[in-house]
Amino acid sequence: MHEWHMTDSTDRQLAAQYEAYPYPARDPREESRRLVVGSPSHLREIDHWIFGARRPASQPLNALMAGGGSGDGTVMLAQQMAWLGRPGRVTWLDRSGHARKVATARAAARGLENIAFEEGSILDLPRSGLGPFDYIDCCGVLHHLPDPAAGLASLVSVLAPGGGIGLMVYAPHGRTGVYMLQDALRLLAPAEEPPPDRVEVAKRLWKQVPETPWLRRNPWITDHLKGGDAGLYDLLLNPRDVAFTVPELAALVAGAGLRIACLVEPLRYDPDTWLADPRLHARTARLDPVARAALAEAICGNMGIHIAYCVRAEDSPAAPPWEDDAAIPVLRELDGPTLARGLRPDGVLPVTWDGLRCTVALPRLAAAFLSRVDGKRSWGEIVAEVVAAGASPEQAARDRQALVRAMEPLNRLLLAAPAG
Ligand SMILES: C[S@@+](CC[C@H](N)C(=O)[O-])C[C@H]1O[C@@H](n2cnc3c(N)ncnc32)[C@H](O)[C@@H]1O
């Protein structure tokens, strides 16, 4: 193992963890039957939330996956770029050689040729000669670093002008119960012990704990049950993990000269989604965006992570051009005709996030629109077809807007990058 990237003994333990247990546990043979997709760094989300659906698809995208681990984000983005014939490259960067082997094998299994692999530390990026990058992913990494602010500053140092960063950090409320068991395991299996010994102790402890620890009552945290030894270690034995509330994340981001362009999913972070009382709405209306999101976090209590798309504070990219008839809407990981066929007769879309349900009211013409959203037709073409099928142009215009208002905050209806 190299020496240049360790900053303290806890960081050495962290490096040893990911060498012993690349995260997440992945078998390259599974690439033939499924692509792991998620946020941040879904290509549709980058196009929409970072670049406002204004950066041409023909412009090469130079992306960095900082702390790329076993390759989920790297493989997803590189595969999506390959499928759409998008030029550019995804650079995987991590200091775990074992994780590199897994990520490399996954890329090879898919025949992806648009990935570069770099073994090294995020903290050495400013001196690395790598970059600049149009997009940087840092998913589940900053909260393990000795100094998350220094880590983020390091990423910003290689961010191209006009570029953006997709972050995922832990959030405290949804992780209720995790830190108590981490405390217990620090006593039973100190971080200095070899990782496999600690895993064995953690498994024994989990079988023995009484009924009451909060983790037993937290059904939304399952890494220790479903994530194999890598998941168990990452959740309960990680030598360093710090959770960020929304205001703490906003402060971290602001400290790096960035601002949050989008918290995923936006509707989840809108307190009015969860509060029906107009008297309370009058109060939420007085809050700034960070306070509104902080309120949503506090009242929901189930957020275990935050996913944030960030841009430079001084950049004010225009909002996605929803009014542009030439713009092409896309449904992120949804099939338009299937979605349209499955809509309830009352036009209400049920949504569940970590056990928390809400309903989103869709306009009357929702099915007519959604059945035509295929990533190829433009808004203008879709509206023309809906009108030709019998809708009035006024109703079509109103319902198009209403559909966008309902589904963009779900992170489901987005705009594609323009062709070129
Ligand atoms: C929890 S894993 C996340 C992996 C991947 N981003 C994902 O979400 O699937 C954290 C990763 O960060 C890497 N890491 C931690 N500190 C690092 C540093 N200073 N430089 C580079 N990678 C680091 C670890 O080796 C590990 O692979």
CSV table of C-alpha atoms and ligand atoms in Angstrom, one decimal:
chain,number,residue,atom,x,y,z
A,1,MET,CA,0.0,0.0,0.0
A,2,HIS,CA,1.3,3.5,-0.9
A,3,GLU,CA,2.1,5.9,1.9
A,4,TRP,CA,1.4,9.3,0.4
A,5,HIS,CA,-2.3,9.4,1.0
A,6,MET,CA,-2.7,8.6,4.7
A,7,THR,CA,-3.3,11.5,7.0
A,8,ASP,CA,-3.8,9.8,10.4
A,9,SER,CA,-4.1,6.4,11.9
A,10,THR,CA,-7.8,6.3,11.5
A,11,ASP,CA,-7.3,7.0,7.8
A,12,ARG,CA,-4.9,4.0,7.7
A,13,GLN,CA,-7.6,1.9,9.2
A,14,LEU,CA,-10.1,3.2,6.6
A,15,ALA,CA,-7.7,2.3,3.8
A,16,ALA,CA,-7.2,-1.2,5.2
A,17,GLN,CA,-11.0,-1.6,5.4
A,18,TYR,CA,-11.5,-0.9,1.7
A,19,GLU,CA,-8.6,-3.0,0.8
A,20,ALA,CA,-10.0,-5.9,2.7
A,21,TYR,CA,-13.6,-5.2,1.7
A,22,PRO,CA,-14.0,-3.2,-1.5
A,23,TYR,CA,-17.3,-1.4,-1.3
A,24,PRO,CA,-20.0,-2.2,-2.3
A,25,ALA,CA,-19.5,-6.0,-2.6
A,26,ARG,CA,-20.0,-6.7,-6.4
A,27,ASP,CA,-19.6,-9.7,-8.6
A,28,PRO,CA,-18.5,-8.7,-12.1
A,29,ARG,CA,-20.4,-11.7,-13.5
A,30,GLU,CA,-23.6,-9.9,-12.6
A,31,GLU,CA,-22.9,-7.2,-15.2
A,32,SER,CA,-24.4,-9.4,-17.9
A,33,ARG,CA,-27.8,-9.3,-16.3
A,34,ARG,CA,-28.3,-5.8,-14.8
A,35,LEU,CA,-26.9,-2.3,-14.6
A,36,VAL,CA,-26.8,-0.8,-11.1
A,37,VAL,CA,-28.3,2.6,-11.4
A,38,GLY,CA,-28.8,5.4,-8.8
A,39,SER,CA,-28.0,8.9,-7.8
A,40,PRO,CA,-25.8,10.8,-8.0
A,41,SER,CA,-24.2,10.6,-11.4
A,42,HIS,CA,-27.1,9.2,-13.5
A,43,LEU,CA,-26.3,10.8,-16.9
A,44,ARG,CA,-29.8,12.2,-17.2
A,45,GLU,CA,-29.4,13.9,-13.8
A,46,ILE,CA,-26.1,15.4,-14.7
A,47,ASP,CA,-27.5,16.8,-18.0
A,48,HIS,CA,-30.5,18.2,-16.2
A,49,TRP,CA,-29.4,19.3,-12.7
A,50,ILE,CA,-25.8,20.3,-13.3
A,51,PHE,CA,-26.0,21.7,-16.9
A,52,GLY,CA,-29.6,22.8,-17.0
A,53,ALA,CA,-30.1,20.7,-20.2
A,54,ARG,CA,-28.1,23.3,-22.1
A,55,ARG,CA,-24.8,21.6,-22.6
A,56,PRO,CA,-24.7,19.9,-26.0
A,57,ALA,CA,-24.6,16.1,-25.9
A,58,SER,CA,-21.9,16.3,-28.6
A,59,GLN,CA,-19.5,18.1,-26.2
A,60,PRO,CA,-17.2,15.5,-24.5
A,61,LEU,CA,-17.9,15.0,-20.8
A,62,ASN,CA,-14.8,14.5,-18.7
A,63,ALA,CA,-16.0,13.0,-15.5
A,64,LEU,CA,-14.2,12.0,-12.3
A,65,MET,CA,-15.5,9.4,-9.9
A,66,ALA,CA,-13.6,10.4,-6.7
A,67,GLY,CA,-13.5,7.4,-4.3
A,68,GLY,CA,-15.0,5.2,-7.0
A,69,GLY,CA,-14.9,2.0,-5.0
A,70,SER,CA,-16.0,-1.1,-6.7
A,71,GLY,CA,-17.4,0.9,-9.5
A,72,ASP,CA,-21.1,1.4,-9.2
A,73,GLY,CA,-21.1,5.1,-10.3
A,74,THR,CA,-18.3,4.6,-12.8
A,75,VAL,CA,-19.9,1.7,-14.6
A,76,MET,CA,-23.3,3.3,-14.6
A,77,LEU,CA,-22.1,6.6,-16.1
A,78,ALA,CA,-19.7,5.1,-18.6
A,79,GLN,CA,-22.4,2.6,-19.7
A,80,GLN,CA,-25.0,5.3,-20.1
A,81,MET,CA,-22.6,7.4,-22.1
A,82,ALA,CA,-21.7,4.4,-24.3
A,83,TRP,CA,-25.3,3.5,-24.9
A,84,LEU,CA,-26.2,7.1,-25.9
A,85,GLY,CA,-23.0,7.5,-28.0
A,86,ARG,CA,-21.9,10.3,-25.8
A,87,PRO,CA,-18.2,11.3,-26.1
A,88,GLY,CA,-16.0,11.7,-23.1
A,89,ARG,CA,-14.4,9.7,-20.4
A,90,VAL,CA,-15.0,8.6,-16.8
A,91,THR,CA,-11.9,8.5,-14.6
A,92,TRP,CA,-12.2,6.2,-11.6
A,93,LEU,CA,-10.0,7.3,-8.7
A,94,ASP,CA,-9.6,5.4,-5.5
A,95,ARG,CA,-6.7,4.3,-3.3
A,96,SER,CA,-8.0,0.8,-2.9
A,97,GLY,CA,-6.2,-1.5,-5.3
A,98,HIS,CA,-8.7,-4.3,-4.5
A,99,ALA,CA,-11.6,-2.1,-5.4
A,100,ARG,CA,-9.8,-1.2,-8.7
A,101,LYS,CA,-9.6,-4.9,-9.6
A,102,VAL,CA,-13.4,-5.3,-9.1
A,103,ALA,CA,-14.2,-2.1,-11.0
A,104,THR,CA,-11.9,-3.0,-13.8
A,105,ALA,CA,-13.4,-6.5,-14.1
A,106,ARG,CA,-16.9,-4.9,-14.2
A,107,ALA,CA,-16.0,-2.5,-16.9
A,108,ALA,CA,-14.3,-5.3,-18.9
A,109,ALA,CA,-17.4,-7.5,-18.6
A,110,ARG,CA,-19.3,-4.7,-20.3
A,111,GLY,CA,-16.7,-4.0,-22.9
A,112,LEU,CA,-16.5,-0.4,-21.8
A,113,GLU,CA,-13.6,1.5,-23.2
A,114,ASN,CA,-14.4,5.0,-21.9
A,115,ILE,CA,-13.0,4.5,-18.4
A,116,ALA,CA,-9.5,5.5,-17.1
A,117,PHE,CA,-8.4,4.0,-13.8
A,118,GLU,CA,-6.2,6.0,-11.4
A,119,GLU,CA,-5.0,4.7,-8.1
A,120,GLY,CA,-4.4,7.6,-5.7
A,121,SER,CA,-5.9,9.8,-3.0
A,122,ILE,CA,-8.5,12.5,-3.5
A,123,LEU,CA,-6.3,14.7,-1.3
A,124,ASP,CA,-3.5,14.5,-3.9
A,125,LEU,CA,-5.7,15.7,-6.8
A,126,PRO,CA,-4.4,19.3,-6.8
A,127,ARG,CA,-0.9,18.0,-7.6
A,128,SER,CA,-2.0,15.0,-9.7
A,129,GLY,CA,-2.1,16.6,-13.2
A,130,LEU,CA,-5.5,15.0,-13.6
A,131,GLY,CA,-8.4,17.1,-14.8
A,132,PRO,CA,-10.0,19.6,-15.2
A,133,PHE,CA,-13.3,17.6,-15.0
A,134,ASP,CA,-16.7,18.8,-16.1
A,135,TYR,CA,-18.4,16.6,-13.6
A,136,ILE,CA,-17.1,15.1,-10.4
A,137,ASP,CA,-18.9,12.3,-8.4
A,138,CYS,CA,-18.1,11.9,-4.7
A,139,CYS,CA,-20.5,9.4,-3.4
A,140,GLY,CA,-20.2,8.1,0.2
A,141,VAL,CA,-16.6,9.3,0.6
A,142,LEU,CA,-16.4,12.8,2.1
A,143,HIS,CA,-17.9,11.7,5.4
A,144,HIS,CA,-15.1,9.2,5.9
A,145,LEU,CA,-12.2,11.7,5.3
A,146,PRO,CA,-10.2,13.2,8.1
A,147,ASP,CA,-11.3,16.6,6.9
A,148,PRO,CA,-14.3,16.6,4.6
A,149,ALA,CA,-13.9,20.3,3.8
A,150,ALA,CA,-10.3,19.7,2.6
A,151,GLY,CA,-11.5,16.8,0.5
A,152,LEU,CA,-14.2,18.9,-1.1
A,153,ALA,CA,-11.7,21.7,-1.7
A,154,SER,CA,-9.4,19.2,-3.4
A,155,LEU,CA,-12.2,18.2,-5.8
A,156,VAL,CA,-13.0,21.8,-6.6
A,157,SER,CA,-9.4,22.4,-7.5
A,158,VAL,CA,-9.8,20.1,-10.5
A,159,LEU,CA,-13.4,21.2,-11.4
A,160,ALA,CA,-13.6,22.8,-14.9
A,161,PRO,CA,-15.3,26.2,-15.2
A,162,GLY,CA,-19.1,25.7,-15.5
A,163,GLY,CA,-18.8,22.1,-14.1
A,164,GLY,CA,-20.5,20.5,-11.2
A,165,ILE,CA,-20.2,18.0,-8.4
A,166,GLY,CA,-22.6,15.2,-7.3
A,167,LEU,CA,-22.3,14.4,-3.7
A,168,MET,CA,-23.7,11.8,-1.4
A,169,VAL,CA,-23.1,12.1,2.4
A,170,TYR,CA,-24.7,10.3,5.3
A,171,ALA,CA,-27.5,12.0,7.1
A,172,PRO,CA,-28.1,11.5,10.8
A,173,HIS,CA,-31.8,10.9,11.4
A,174,GLY,CA,-32.3,8.0,9.0
A,175,ARG,CA,-29.2,6.4,10.5
A,176,THR,CA,-30.7,6.2,13.9
A,177,GLY,CA,-29.2,3.3,15.7
A,178,VAL,CA,-26.1,3.0,13.6
A,179,TYR,CA,-23.8,5.1,15.8
A,180,MET,CA,-24.8,3.3,19.0
A,181,LEU,CA,-23.8,0.0,17.6
A,182,GLN,CA,-20.6,1.6,16.2
A,183,ASP,CA,-19.9,2.7,19.8
A,184,ALA,CA,-20.5,-0.8,21.1
A,185,LEU,CA,-18.2,-2.4,18.5
A,186,ARG,CA,-15.4,0.1,19.2
A,187,LEU,CA,-15.4,-1.4,22.7
A,188,LEU,CA,-15.7,-5.0,21.7
A,189,ALA,CA,-13.6,-5.0,18.5
A,190,PRO,CA,-11.2,-2.0,18.5
A,191,ALA,CA,-10.3,-0.6,15.1
A,192,GLU,CA,-6.7,-1.8,15.4
A,193,GLU,CA,-7.8,-5.4,15.1
A,194,PRO,CA,-7.6,-7.2,11.7
A,195,PRO,CA,-10.8,-6.5,9.7
A,196,PRO,CA,-12.0,-10.1,9.4
A,197,ASP,CA,-11.8,-10.5,13.2
A,198,ARG,CA,-13.9,-7.4,13.6
A,199,VAL,CA,-16.5,-8.7,11.2
A,200,GLU,CA,-16.8,-11.9,13.2
A,201,VAL,CA,-17.3,-10.0,16.4
A,202,ALA,CA,-19.9,-7.8,14.7
A,203,LYS,CA,-21.9,-10.8,13.5
A,204,ARG,CA,-21.8,-12.3,16.9
A,205,LEU,CA,-22.9,-9.1,18.5
A,206,TRP,CA,-25.8,-8.6,16.1
A,207,LYS,CA,-27.1,-12.1,17.1
A,208,GLN,CA,-26.9,-11.2,20.8
A,209,VAL,CA,-28.1,-7.6,21.1
A,210,PRO,CA,-31.4,-7.2,23.0
A,211,GLU,CA,-34.6,-6.2,21.3
A,212,THR,CA,-34.3,-2.5,22.0
A,213,PRO,CA,-31.4,-1.0,20.1
A,214,TRP,CA,-32.7,1.5,17.6
A,215,LEU,CA,-31.0,-0.2,14.7
A,216,ARG,CA,-33.3,-3.2,15.2
A,217,ARG,CA,-36.2,-0.8,14.9
A,218,ASN,CA,-34.9,1.0,11.8
A,219,PRO,CA,-36.1,-1.0,8.8
A,220,TRP,CA,-34.5,1.4,6.3
A,221,ILE,CA,-30.9,0.5,7.1
A,222,THR,CA,-30.1,-2.9,5.8
A,223,ASP,CA,-26.5,-2.8,4.7
A,224,HIS,CA,-25.5,-5.0,7.7
A,225,LEU,CA,-28.1,-7.6,6.7
A,226,LYS,CA,-28.0,-7.4,2.9
A,227,GLY,CA,-24.6,-5.9,2.0
A,228,GLY,CA,-22.4,-8.9,2.9
A,229,ASP,CA,-19.2,-8.4,5.0
A,230,ALA,CA,-18.4,-5.2,3.0
A,231,GLY,CA,-21.8,-3.8,3.9
A,232,LEU,CA,-21.6,-4.9,7.6
A,233,TYR,CA,-18.1,-3.4,7.9
A,234,ASP,CA,-19.0,-0.1,6.2
A,235,LEU,CA,-22.1,0.4,8.4
A,236,LEU,CA,-21.0,-0.8,11.8
A,237,LEU,CA,-17.2,-1.0,11.9
A,238,ASN,CA,-16.2,2.0,9.8
A,239,PRO,CA,-13.3,3.7,11.6
A,240,ARG,CA,-14.7,7.1,10.7
A,241,ASP,CA,-18.1,8.2,9.5
A,242,VAL,CA,-19.8,11.6,10.2
A,243,ALA,CA,-23.4,12.3,9.3
A,244,PHE,CA,-24.4,15.7,7.9
A,245,THR,CA,-27.7,17.5,8.5
A,246,VAL,CA,-28.9,19.7,5.6
A,247,PRO,CA,-27.5,22.9,7.2
A,248,GLU,CA,-24.2,21.1,7.9
A,249,LEU,CA,-24.1,19.9,4.3
A,250,ALA,CA,-25.0,23.4,3.0
A,251,ALA,CA,-22.2,24.9,5.1
A,252,LEU,CA,-19.7,22.3,3.8
A,253,VAL,CA,-20.7,23.1,0.2
A,254,ALA,CA,-20.6,26.8,0.7
A,255,GLY,CA,-17.2,26.6,2.4
A,256,ALA,CA,-15.9,25.1,-0.9
A,257,GLY,CA,-17.3,28.0,-2.9
A,258,LEU,CA,-20.2,25.9,-4.2
A,259,ARG,CA,-24.0,26.0,-3.8
A,260,ILE,CA,-26.6,23.2,-3.9
A,261,ALA,CA,-28.4,23.2,-7.2
A,262,CYS,CA,-30.6,20.3,-6.3
A,263,LEU,CA,-31.2,17.9,-3.4
A,264,VAL,CA,-32.5,14.6,-4.7
A,265,GLU,CA,-35.5,14.2,-4.7
A,266,PRO,CA,-36.5,17.8,-4.5
A,267,LEU,CA,-40.1,17.0,-3.5
A,268,ARG,CA,-38.8,15.1,-0.5
A,269,TYR,CA,-37.0,18.2,0.7
A,270,ASP,CA,-40.1,20.5,0.3
A,271,PRO,CA,-41.7,20.7,3.8
A,272,ASP,CA,-45.0,21.6,2.1
A,273,THR,CA,-45.1,18.0,0.7
A,274,TRP,CA,-45.5,16.7,4.3
A,275,LEU,CA,-47.6,19.5,5.9
A,276,ALA,CA,-51.2,20.1,4.7
A,277,ASP,CA,-52.1,22.9,7.1
A,278,PRO,CA,-52.2,26.3,5.3
A,279,ARG,CA,-51.2,28.1,8.6
A,280,LEU,CA,-48.0,26.0,8.6
A,281,HIS,CA,-47.5,26.7,4.9
A,282,ALA,CA,-47.6,30.4,5.7
A,283,ARG,CA,-44.6,29.8,8.0
A,284,THR,CA,-42.7,27.6,5.7
A,285,ALA,CA,-43.0,30.2,3.0
A,286,ARG,CA,-40.8,32.5,5.1
A,287,LEU,CA,-37.9,30.1,5.2
A,288,ASP,CA,-34.9,30.2,2.9
A,289,PRO,CA,-34.3,27.1,0.7
A,290,VAL,CA,-31.8,25.5,3.1
A,291,ALA,CA,-34.1,26.1,6.1
A,292,ARG,CA,-37.0,24.6,4.2
A,293,ALA,CA,-34.9,21.5,3.4
A,294,ALA,CA,-33.7,21.3,7.0
A,295,LEU,CA,-37.3,21.4,8.1
A,296,ALA,CA,-38.3,18.6,5.8
A,297,GLU,CA,-35.4,16.6,7.1
A,298,ALA,CA,-36.3,17.2,10.7
A,299,ILE,CA,-40.0,16.3,10.3
A,300,CYS,CA,-39.5,13.3,8.1
A,301,GLY,CA,-36.8,11.8,10.3
A,302,ASN,CA,-36.0,9.0,7.8
A,303,MET,CA,-33.3,10.5,5.6
A,304,GLY,CA,-30.2,8.4,6.0
A,305,ILE,CA,-28.3,10.1,3.1
A,306,HIS,CA,-28.3,13.4,1.3
A,307,ILE,CA,-27.7,13.5,-2.5
A,308,ALA,CA,-26.8,17.0,-3.7
A,309,TYR,CA,-25.9,18.3,-7.1
A,310,CYS,CA,-23.6,21.3,-6.6
A,311,VAL,CA,-22.3,24.1,-8.9
A,312,ARG,CA,-19.9,26.9,-8.2
A,313,ALA,CA,-21.6,29.6,-6.1
A,314,GLU,CA,-20.7,32.3,-8.7
A,315,ASP,CA,-22.2,30.2,-11.6
A,316,SER,CA,-25.8,30.8,-12.2
A,317,PRO,CA,-26.7,28.4,-14.9
A,318,ALA,CA,-30.1,29.0,-16.5
A,319,ALA,CA,-32.9,26.7,-15.4
A,320,PRO,CA,-33.8,23.9,-17.7
A,321,PRO,CA,-35.7,25.3,-20.8
A,322,TRP,CA,-39.0,23.6,-20.0
A,323,GLU,CA,-40.9,26.1,-22.2
A,324,ASP,CA,-38.7,25.3,-25.3
A,325,ASP,CA,-40.7,23.3,-27.8
A,326,ALA,CA,-37.4,21.9,-29.2
A,327,ALA,CA,-36.4,20.5,-25.8
A,328,ILE,CA,-36.7,16.7,-25.4
A,329,PRO,CA,-38.2,15.4,-22.1
A,330,VAL,CA,-37.0,12.1,-20.7
A,331,LEU,CA,-38.3,9.8,-18.0
A,332,ARG,CA,-35.5,8.8,-15.7
A,333,GLU,CA,-35.6,5.0,-15.5
A,334,LEU,CA,-39.3,4.9,-16.4
A,335,ASP,CA,-40.9,3.7,-19.6
A,336,GLY,CA,-43.5,6.3,-20.8
A,337,PRO,CA,-46.1,4.0,-22.2
A,338,THR,CA,-45.9,1.6,-19.3
A,339,LEU,CA,-46.2,4.5,-16.8
A,340,ALA,CA,-49.1,6.0,-18.7
A,341,ARG,CA,-50.9,2.6,-18.8
A,342,GLY,CA,-50.4,2.1,-15.1
A,343,LEU,CA,-51.8,5.5,-14.0
A,344,ARG,CA,-54.6,5.3,-11.5
A,345,PRO,CA,-58.0,6.6,-12.7
A,346,ASP,CA,-57.9,9.4,-10.2
A,347,GLY,CA,-54.7,10.7,-11.8
A,348,VAL,CA,-52.8,10.4,-8.6
A,349,LEU,CA,-49.2,9.0,-8.5
A,350,PRO,CA,-48.3,7.3,-5.2
A,351,VAL,CA,-44.6,7.7,-4.2
A,352,THR,CA,-42.8,6.1,-1.3
A,353,TRP,CA,-39.4,7.1,0.1
A,354,ASP,CA,-37.9,5.0,2.8
A,355,GLY,CA,-41.4,4.2,4.2
A,356,LEU,CA,-42.8,7.7,3.8
A,357,ARG,CA,-45.6,7.9,1.4
A,358,CYS,CA,-47.0,10.8,-0.5
A,359,THR,CA,-49.2,11.3,-3.5
A,360,VAL,CA,-48.6,13.5,-6.5
A,361,ALA,CA,-51.6,14.8,-8.4
A,362,LEU,CA,-51.1,14.6,-12.2
A,363,PRO,CA,-53.1,16.6,-14.8
A,364,ARG,CA,-55.9,15.1,-16.9
A,365,LEU,CA,-53.6,14.8,-20.0
A,366,ALA,CA,-50.8,13.1,-18.0
A,367,ALA,CA,-51.2,9.7,-19.7
A,368,ALA,CA,-51.4,11.3,-23.1
A,369,PHE,CA,-48.1,13.1,-22.6
A,370,LEU,CA,-46.3,10.4,-20.7
A,371,SER,CA,-47.1,7.7,-23.3
A,372,ARG,CA,-45.2,9.8,-25.8
A,373,VAL,CA,-42.1,10.6,-23.8
A,374,ASP,CA,-39.5,8.4,-25.3
A,375,GLY,CA,-36.3,10.5,-25.3
A,376,LYS,CA,-36.7,11.2,-29.0
A,377,ARG,CA,-39.8,13.3,-29.4
A,378,SER,CA,-39.5,17.0,-28.6
A,379,TRP,CA,-42.1,18.8,-26.5
A,380,GLY,CA,-43.4,20.4,-29.7
A,381,GLU,CA,-44.0,17.0,-31.3
A,382,ILE,CA,-45.6,15.6,-28.3
A,383,VAL,CA,-48.0,18.5,-27.9
A,384,ALA,CA,-48.9,18.4,-31.5
A,385,GLU,CA,-49.8,14.7,-31.2
A,386,VAL,CA,-51.8,15.3,-28.1
A,387,VAL,CA,-53.7,18.1,-29.8
A,388,ALA,CA,-54.2,16.0,-32.9
A,389,ALA,CA,-55.7,13.3,-30.6
A,390,GLY,CA,-58.4,15.7,-29.5
A,391,ALA,CA,-57.1,17.9,-26.7
A,392,SER,CA,-57.5,21.7,-27.0
A,393,PRO,CA,-54.2,23.6,-27.4
A,394,GLU,CA,-54.9,25.6,-24.2
A,395,GLN,CA,-55.6,22.5,-22.2
A,396,ALA,CA,-52.5,20.8,-23.6
A,397,ALA,CA,-50.3,23.8,-22.7
A,398,ARG,CA,-51.7,24.0,-19.2
A,399,ASP,CA,-51.3,20.2,-18.6
A,400,ARG,CA,-47.8,20.2,-20.0
A,401,GLN,CA,-46.8,22.8,-17.4
A,402,ALA,CA,-48.7,20.9,-14.6
A,403,LEU,CA,-47.0,17.7,-15.5
A,404,VAL,CA,-43.5,19.3,-15.3
A,405,ARG,CA,-44.4,20.9,-11.9
A,406,ALA,CA,-45.5,17.5,-10.6
A,407,MET,CA,-42.8,15.3,-12.0
A,408,GLU,CA,-39.5,17.3,-12.1
A,409,PRO,CA,-39.5,17.5,-8.3
A,410,LEU,CA,-39.7,13.7,-8.3
A,411,ASN,CA,-36.4,13.6,-10.3
A,412,ARG,CA,-38.3,11.5,-12.9
A,413,LEU,CA,-39.2,13.9,-15.7
A,414,LEU,CA,-36.1,15.7,-16.9
A,415,LEU,CA,-34.8,17.3,-20.0
A,416,ALA,CA,-32.3,15.7,-22.3
A,417,ALA,CA,-29.1,17.4,-23.3
A,418,PRO,CA,-29.5,19.2,-26.6
A,419,ALA,CA,-28.0,17.4,-29.6
A,420,GLY,CA,-25.3,19.8,-30.5
B,1,LIG,C1,-18.1,3.8,0.9
B,1,LIG,S1,-17.0,3.6,-0.5
B,1,LIG,C2,-17.9,4.4,-1.8
B,1,LIG,C3,-17.6,3.8,-3.1
B,1,LIG,C4,-18.4,4.4,-4.3
B,1,LIG,N1,-18.2,5.9,-4.4
B,1,LIG,C5,-19.8,4.1,-4.2
B,1,LIG,O1,-20.6,4.9,-3.8
B,1,LIG,O2,-20.2,2.9,-4.5
B,1,LIG,C6,-15.7,4.8,-0.1
B,1,LIG,C7,-14.6,4.7,-1.0
B,1,LIG,O3,-13.8,5.9,-0.8
B,1,LIG,C8,-12.4,5.5,-1.0
B,1,LIG,N2,-11.6,6.5,-0.3
B,1,LIG,C9,-11.6,6.8,1.0
B,1,LIG,N3,-10.7,7.8,1.3
B,1,LIG,C10,-10.1,8.1,0.1
B,1,LIG,C11,-9.1,9.0,-0.4
B,1,LIG,N4,-8.5,9.9,0.5
B,1,LIG,N5,-8.7,9.0,-1.7
B,1,LIG,C12,-9.3,8.2,-2.5
B,1,LIG,N6,-10.3,7.3,-2.2
B,1,LIG,C13,-10.7,7.2,-0.9
B,1,LIG,C14,-12.3,4.1,-0.3
B,1,LIG,O4,-11.2,3.4,-0.8
B,1,LIG,C15,-13.7,3.5,-0.8
B,1,LIG,O5,-13.5,2.8,-2.0
